[in-house]
mmCIF file of C-alpha atoms in Angstrom:
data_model
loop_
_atom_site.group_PDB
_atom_site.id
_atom_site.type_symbol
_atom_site.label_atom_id
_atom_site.label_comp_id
_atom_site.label_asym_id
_atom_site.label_seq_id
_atom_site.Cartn_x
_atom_site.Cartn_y
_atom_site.Cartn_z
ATOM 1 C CA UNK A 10 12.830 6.528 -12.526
ATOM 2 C CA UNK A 11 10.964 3.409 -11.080
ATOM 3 C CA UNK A 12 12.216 0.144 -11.676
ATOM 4 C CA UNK A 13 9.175 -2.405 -12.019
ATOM 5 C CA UNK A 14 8.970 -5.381 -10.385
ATOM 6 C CA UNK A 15 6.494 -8.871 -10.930
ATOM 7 C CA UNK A 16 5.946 -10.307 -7.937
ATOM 8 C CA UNK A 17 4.380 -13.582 -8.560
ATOM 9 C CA UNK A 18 3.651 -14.726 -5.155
ATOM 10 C CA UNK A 19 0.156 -16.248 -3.178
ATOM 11 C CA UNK A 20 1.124 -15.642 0.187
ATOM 12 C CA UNK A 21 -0.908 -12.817 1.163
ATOM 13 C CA UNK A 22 0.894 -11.799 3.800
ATOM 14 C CA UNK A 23 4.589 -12.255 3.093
ATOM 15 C CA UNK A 24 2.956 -10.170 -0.384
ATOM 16 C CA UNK A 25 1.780 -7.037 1.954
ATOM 17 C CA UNK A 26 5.579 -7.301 4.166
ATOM 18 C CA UNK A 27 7.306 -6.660 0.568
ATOM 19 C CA UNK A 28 4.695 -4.175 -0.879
ATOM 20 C CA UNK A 29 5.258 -1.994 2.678
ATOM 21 C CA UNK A 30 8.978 -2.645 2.548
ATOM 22 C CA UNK A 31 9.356 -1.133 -0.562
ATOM 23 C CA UNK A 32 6.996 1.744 -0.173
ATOM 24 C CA UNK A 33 9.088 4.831 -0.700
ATOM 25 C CA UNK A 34 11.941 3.021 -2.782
ATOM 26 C CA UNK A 35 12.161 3.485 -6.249
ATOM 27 C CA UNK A 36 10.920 -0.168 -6.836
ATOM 28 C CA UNK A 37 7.241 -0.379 -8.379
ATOM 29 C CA UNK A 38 5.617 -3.435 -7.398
ATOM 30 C CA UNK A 39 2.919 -5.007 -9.175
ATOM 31 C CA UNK A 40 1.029 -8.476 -7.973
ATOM 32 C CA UNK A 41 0.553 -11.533 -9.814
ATOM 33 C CA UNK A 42 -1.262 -14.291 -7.269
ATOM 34 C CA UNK A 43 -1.293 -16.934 -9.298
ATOM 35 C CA UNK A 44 1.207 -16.884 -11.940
ATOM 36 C CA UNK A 45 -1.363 -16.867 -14.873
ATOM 37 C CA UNK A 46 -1.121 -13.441 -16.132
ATOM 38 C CA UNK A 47 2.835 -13.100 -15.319
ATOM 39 C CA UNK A 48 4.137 -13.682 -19.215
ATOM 40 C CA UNK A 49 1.685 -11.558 -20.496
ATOM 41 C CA UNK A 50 2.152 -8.607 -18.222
ATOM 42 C CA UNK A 51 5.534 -8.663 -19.032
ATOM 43 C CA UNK A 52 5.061 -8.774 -23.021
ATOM 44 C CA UNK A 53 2.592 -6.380 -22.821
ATOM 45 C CA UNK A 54 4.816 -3.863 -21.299
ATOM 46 C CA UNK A 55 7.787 -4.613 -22.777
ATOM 47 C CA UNK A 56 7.870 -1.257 -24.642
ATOM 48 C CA UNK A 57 6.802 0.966 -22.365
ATOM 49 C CA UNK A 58 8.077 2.928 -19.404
ATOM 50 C CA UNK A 59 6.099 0.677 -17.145
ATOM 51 C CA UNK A 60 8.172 -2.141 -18.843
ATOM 52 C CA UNK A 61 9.248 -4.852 -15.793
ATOM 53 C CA UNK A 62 12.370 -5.146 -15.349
ATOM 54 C CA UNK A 63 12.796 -7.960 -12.657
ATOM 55 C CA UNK A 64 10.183 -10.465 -11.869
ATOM 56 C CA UNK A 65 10.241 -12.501 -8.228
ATOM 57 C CA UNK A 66 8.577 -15.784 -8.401
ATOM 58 C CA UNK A 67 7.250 -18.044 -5.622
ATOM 59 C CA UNK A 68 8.262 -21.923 -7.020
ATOM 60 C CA UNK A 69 4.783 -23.239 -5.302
ATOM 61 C CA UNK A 70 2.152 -21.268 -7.300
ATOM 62 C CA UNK A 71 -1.876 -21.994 -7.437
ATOM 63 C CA UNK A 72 -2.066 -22.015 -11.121
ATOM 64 C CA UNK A 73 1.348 -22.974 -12.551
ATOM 65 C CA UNK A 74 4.765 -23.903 -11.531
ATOM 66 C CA UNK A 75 6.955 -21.273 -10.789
ATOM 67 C CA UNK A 76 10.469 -23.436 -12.113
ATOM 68 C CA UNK A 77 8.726 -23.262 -15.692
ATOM 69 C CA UNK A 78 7.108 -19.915 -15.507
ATOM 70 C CA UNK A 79 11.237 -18.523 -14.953
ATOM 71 C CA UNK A 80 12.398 -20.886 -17.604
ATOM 72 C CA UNK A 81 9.545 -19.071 -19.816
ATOM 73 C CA UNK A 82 10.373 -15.266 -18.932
ATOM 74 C CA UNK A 83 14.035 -16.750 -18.877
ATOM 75 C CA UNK A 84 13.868 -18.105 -23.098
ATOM 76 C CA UNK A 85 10.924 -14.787 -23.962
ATOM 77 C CA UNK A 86 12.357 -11.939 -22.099
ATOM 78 C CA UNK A 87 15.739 -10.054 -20.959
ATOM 79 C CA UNK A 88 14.505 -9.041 -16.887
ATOM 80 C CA UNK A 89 15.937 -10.540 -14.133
ATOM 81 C CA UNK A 90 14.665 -13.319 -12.555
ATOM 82 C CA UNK A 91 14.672 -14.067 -8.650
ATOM 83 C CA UNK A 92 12.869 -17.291 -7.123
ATOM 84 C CA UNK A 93 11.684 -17.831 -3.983
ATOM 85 C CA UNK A 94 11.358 -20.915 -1.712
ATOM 86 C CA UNK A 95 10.902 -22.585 1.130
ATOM 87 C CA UNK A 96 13.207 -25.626 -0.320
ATOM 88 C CA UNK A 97 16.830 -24.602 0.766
ATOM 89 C CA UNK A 98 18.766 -27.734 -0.800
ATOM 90 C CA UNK A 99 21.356 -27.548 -2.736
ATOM 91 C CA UNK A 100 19.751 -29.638 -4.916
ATOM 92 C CA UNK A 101 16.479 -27.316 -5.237
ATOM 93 C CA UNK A 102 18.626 -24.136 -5.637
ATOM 94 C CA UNK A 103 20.508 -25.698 -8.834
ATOM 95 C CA UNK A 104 17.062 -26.910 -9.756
ATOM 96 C CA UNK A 105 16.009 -22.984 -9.743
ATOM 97 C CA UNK A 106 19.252 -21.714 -11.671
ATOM 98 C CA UNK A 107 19.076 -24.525 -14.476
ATOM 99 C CA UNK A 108 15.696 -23.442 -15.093
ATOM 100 C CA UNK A 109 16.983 -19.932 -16.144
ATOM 101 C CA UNK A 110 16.602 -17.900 -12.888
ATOM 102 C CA UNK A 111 19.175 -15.449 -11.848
ATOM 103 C CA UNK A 112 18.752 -16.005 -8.009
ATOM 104 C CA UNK A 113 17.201 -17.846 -5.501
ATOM 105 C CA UNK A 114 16.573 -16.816 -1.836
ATOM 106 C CA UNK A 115 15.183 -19.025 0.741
ATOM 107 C CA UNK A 116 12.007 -18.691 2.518
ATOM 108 C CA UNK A 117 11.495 -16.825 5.182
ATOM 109 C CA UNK A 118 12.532 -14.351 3.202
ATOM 110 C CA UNK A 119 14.609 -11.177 4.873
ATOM 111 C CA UNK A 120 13.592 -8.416 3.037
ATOM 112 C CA UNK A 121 17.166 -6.291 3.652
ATOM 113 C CA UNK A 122 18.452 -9.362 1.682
ATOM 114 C CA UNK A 123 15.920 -9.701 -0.688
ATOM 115 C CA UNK A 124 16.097 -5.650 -1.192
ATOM 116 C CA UNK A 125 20.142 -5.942 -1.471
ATOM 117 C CA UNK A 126 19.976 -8.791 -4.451
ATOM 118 C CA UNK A 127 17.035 -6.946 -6.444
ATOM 119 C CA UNK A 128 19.708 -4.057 -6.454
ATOM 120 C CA UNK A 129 22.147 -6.022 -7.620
ATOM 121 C CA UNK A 130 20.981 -7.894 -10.311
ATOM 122 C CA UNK A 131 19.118 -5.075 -11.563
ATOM 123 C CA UNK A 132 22.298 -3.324 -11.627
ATOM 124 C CA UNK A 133 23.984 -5.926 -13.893
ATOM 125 C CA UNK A 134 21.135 -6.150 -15.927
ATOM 126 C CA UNK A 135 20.700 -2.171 -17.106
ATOM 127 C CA UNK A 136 23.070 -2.387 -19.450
ATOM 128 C CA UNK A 137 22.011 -5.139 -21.239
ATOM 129 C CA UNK A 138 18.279 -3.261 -21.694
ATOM 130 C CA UNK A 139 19.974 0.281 -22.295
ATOM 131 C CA UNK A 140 22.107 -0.786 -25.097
ATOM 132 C CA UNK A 141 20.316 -3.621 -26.466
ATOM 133 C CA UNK A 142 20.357 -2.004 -29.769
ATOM 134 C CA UNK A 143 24.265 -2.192 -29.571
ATOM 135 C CA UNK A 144 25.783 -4.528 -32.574
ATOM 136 C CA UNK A 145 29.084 -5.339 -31.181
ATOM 137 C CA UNK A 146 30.110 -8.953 -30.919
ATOM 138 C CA UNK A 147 32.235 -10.889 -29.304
ATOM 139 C CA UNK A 148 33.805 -13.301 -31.932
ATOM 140 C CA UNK A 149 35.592 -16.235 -30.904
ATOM 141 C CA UNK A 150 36.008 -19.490 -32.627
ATOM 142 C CA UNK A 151 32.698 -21.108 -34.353
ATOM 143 C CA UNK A 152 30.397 -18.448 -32.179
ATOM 144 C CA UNK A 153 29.522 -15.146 -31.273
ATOM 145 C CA UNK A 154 28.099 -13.348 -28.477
ATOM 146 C CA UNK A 155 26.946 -10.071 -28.070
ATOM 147 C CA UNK A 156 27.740 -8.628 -24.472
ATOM 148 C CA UNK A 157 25.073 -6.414 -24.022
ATOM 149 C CA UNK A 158 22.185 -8.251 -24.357
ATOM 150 C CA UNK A 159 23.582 -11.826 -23.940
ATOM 151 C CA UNK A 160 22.501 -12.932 -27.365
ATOM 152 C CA UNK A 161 24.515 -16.011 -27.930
ATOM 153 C CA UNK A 162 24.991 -17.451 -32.072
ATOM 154 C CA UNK A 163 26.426 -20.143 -33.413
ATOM 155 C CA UNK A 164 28.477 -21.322 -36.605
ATOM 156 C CA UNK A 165 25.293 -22.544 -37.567
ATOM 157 C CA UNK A 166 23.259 -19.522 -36.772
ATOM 158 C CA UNK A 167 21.327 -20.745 -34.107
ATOM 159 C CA UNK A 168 20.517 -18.047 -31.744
ATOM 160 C CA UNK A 169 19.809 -18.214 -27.700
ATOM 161 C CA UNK A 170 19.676 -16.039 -24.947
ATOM 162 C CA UNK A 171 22.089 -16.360 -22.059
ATOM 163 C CA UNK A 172 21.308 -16.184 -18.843
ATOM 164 C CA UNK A 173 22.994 -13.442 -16.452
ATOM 165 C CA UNK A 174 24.996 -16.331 -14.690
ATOM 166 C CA UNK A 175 25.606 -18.474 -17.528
ATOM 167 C CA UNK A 176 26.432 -15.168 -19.818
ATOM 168 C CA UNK A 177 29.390 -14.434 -16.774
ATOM 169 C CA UNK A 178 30.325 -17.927 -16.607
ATOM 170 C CA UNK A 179 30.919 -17.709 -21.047
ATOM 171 C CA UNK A 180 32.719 -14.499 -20.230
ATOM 172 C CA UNK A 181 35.040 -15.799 -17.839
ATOM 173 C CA UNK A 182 36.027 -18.893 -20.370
ATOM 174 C CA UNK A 183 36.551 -16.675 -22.916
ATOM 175 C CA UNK A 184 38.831 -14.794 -20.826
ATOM 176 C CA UNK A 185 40.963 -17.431 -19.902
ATOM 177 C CA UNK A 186 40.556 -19.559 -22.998
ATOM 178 C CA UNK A 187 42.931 -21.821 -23.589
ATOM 179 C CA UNK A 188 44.202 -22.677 -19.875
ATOM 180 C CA UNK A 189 41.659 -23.848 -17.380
ATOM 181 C CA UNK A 190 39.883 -21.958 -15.029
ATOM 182 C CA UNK A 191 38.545 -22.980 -11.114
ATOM 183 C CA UNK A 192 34.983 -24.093 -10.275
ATOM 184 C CA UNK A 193 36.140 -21.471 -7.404
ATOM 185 C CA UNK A 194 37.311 -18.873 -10.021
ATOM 186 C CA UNK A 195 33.729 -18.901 -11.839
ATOM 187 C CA UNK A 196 32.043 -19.228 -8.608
ATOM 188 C CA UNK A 197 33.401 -15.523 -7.838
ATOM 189 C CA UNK A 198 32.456 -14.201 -11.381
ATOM 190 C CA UNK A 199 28.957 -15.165 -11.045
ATOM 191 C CA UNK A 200 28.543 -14.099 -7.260
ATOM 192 C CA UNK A 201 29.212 -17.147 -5.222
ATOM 193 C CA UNK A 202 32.011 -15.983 -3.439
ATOM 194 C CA UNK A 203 30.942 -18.813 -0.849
ATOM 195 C CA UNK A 204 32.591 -21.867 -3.012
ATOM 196 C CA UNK A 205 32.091 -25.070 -1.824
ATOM 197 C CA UNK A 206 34.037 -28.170 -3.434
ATOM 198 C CA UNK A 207 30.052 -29.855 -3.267
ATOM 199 C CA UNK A 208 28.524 -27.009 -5.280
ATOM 200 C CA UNK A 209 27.507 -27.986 -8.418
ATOM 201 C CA UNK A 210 25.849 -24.997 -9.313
ATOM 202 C CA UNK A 211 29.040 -24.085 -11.982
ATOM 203 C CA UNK A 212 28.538 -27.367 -13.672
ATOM 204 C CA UNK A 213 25.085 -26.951 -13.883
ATOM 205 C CA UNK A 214 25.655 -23.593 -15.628
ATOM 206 C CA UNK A 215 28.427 -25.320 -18.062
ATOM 207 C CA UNK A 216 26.133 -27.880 -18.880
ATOM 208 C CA UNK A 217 23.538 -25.668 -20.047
ATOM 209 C CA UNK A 218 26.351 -23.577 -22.270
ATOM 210 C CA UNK A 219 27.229 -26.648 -23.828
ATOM 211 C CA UNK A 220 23.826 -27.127 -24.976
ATOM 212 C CA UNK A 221 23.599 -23.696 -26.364
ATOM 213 C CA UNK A 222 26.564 -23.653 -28.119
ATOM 214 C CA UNK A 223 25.787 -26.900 -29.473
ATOM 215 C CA UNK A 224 28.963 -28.462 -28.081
ATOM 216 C CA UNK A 225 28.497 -32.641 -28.139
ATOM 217 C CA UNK A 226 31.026 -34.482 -26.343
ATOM 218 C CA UNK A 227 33.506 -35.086 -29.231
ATOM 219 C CA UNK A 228 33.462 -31.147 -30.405
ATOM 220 C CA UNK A 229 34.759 -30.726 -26.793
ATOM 221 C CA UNK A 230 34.604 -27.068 -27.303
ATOM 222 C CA UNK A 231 34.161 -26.966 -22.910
ATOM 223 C CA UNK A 232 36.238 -28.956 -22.049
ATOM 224 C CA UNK A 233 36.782 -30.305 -18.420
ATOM 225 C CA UNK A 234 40.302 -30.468 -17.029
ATOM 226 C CA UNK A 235 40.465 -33.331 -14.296
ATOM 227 C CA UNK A 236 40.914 -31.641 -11.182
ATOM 228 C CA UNK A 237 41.544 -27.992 -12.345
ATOM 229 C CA UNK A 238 38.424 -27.016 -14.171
ATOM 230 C CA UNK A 239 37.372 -26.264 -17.261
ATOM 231 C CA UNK A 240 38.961 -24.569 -20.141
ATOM 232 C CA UNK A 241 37.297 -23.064 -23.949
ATOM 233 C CA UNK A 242 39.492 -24.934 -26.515
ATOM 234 C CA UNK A 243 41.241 -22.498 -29.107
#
């Protein structure tokens, strides 16, 4: 079965490099230039066996930005999301993930590596759209999150949509609630074996969980442990 793939990129030629490179793989890819039609080629084929499954988005687009245009498919959709860049700052790579994408690969882009990350989100993300009609919840506390399909609700019955990283990052509090747990420990769940004490990609990701779950300062429900961590409260 062919797995679908948005590429939302202008660069004609680094365009034709992946199109060739994936030739006789099971990845389908279809072309968006300019980031205009991207949201509604995904919506459109949501339901059908053409539906994308992972879009790749260039941050530098003619006709929008590509940081908002993952934050979009990010809030509107379940695929995967993968941006690409010539900006290889730390800085502009937390940028990327706090606006809801999965990955980001620097420009040039090495299509072996680009090839080996597709794989392996997608493969963390099939679950989530094969059993997305599943009902089981994870209770715990004042919220509840269903594992399948990331769907995050609160006491109040708000409801969000987790990213892939910040669903693994809620997974691995919950797993260790009540004692704290390493930047270094969560950097491993989510796939950033290479931990560096300068990273701030994990706080960026509990930042953004604390919004979703609604946690303000004094609720504390995330709560940072000076020099270990951080740590779900019981």
């Amino acid at each position: 079965m062919a797995i679908n793939v948005l590429l939302v990129e202008d660069d004609e030629l680094l365009v034709k490099r992946i199109q060739n490179h994936f030739t006789d793989t099971e990845f389908s890819i279809d072309i968006d230039s300019t980031g205009a039609d991207a949201l509604n080629i995904v919506r459109q084929r949501a339901n059908l066996r053409s539906a994308i499954s992972l879009a790749i988005i260039d941050i530098v687009l003619p006709k929008r930005d590509g940081l908002q245009l993952a934050k979009e498919l990010n809030t509107l959709t379940d695929i995967g999301v993968i941006v690409l860049s010539s900006r290889d700052s730390q800085a502009d790579r937390i940028a990327g993930l706090a606006q809801g994408a999965d990955d980001y690969i620097c420009k040039p882009v090495d299509l072996l590596e680009l090839e080996l990350r597709m794989r392996a989100l997608y493969k963390r993300i099939a679950v989530t759209q094969d059993d997305d009609e599943s009902e089981e919840f994870i209770e715990y506390a004042d919220f509840k999150l269903h594992p399948d399909n990331r769907t995050l609700i609160t006491s109040a019955g708000v409801e969000s949509r987790l990213t892939e990283a910040e669903h693994k990052v809620l997974i691995c509090l919950i797993s260790n609630a009540g004692k704290a747990t390493s930047r270094e420990k969560i950097s491993e769940e989510i796939g950033q074996p290479d931990w560096s004490p300068n990273d701030r990609t994990v706080d960026v990701l509990i930042g953004r969980l604390r919004k979703k779950l609604y946690d303000e300062k004094d609720q504390k429900r995330i709560v940072t442990v000076r020099g270990k961590g951080y740590m779900l409260s019981i």
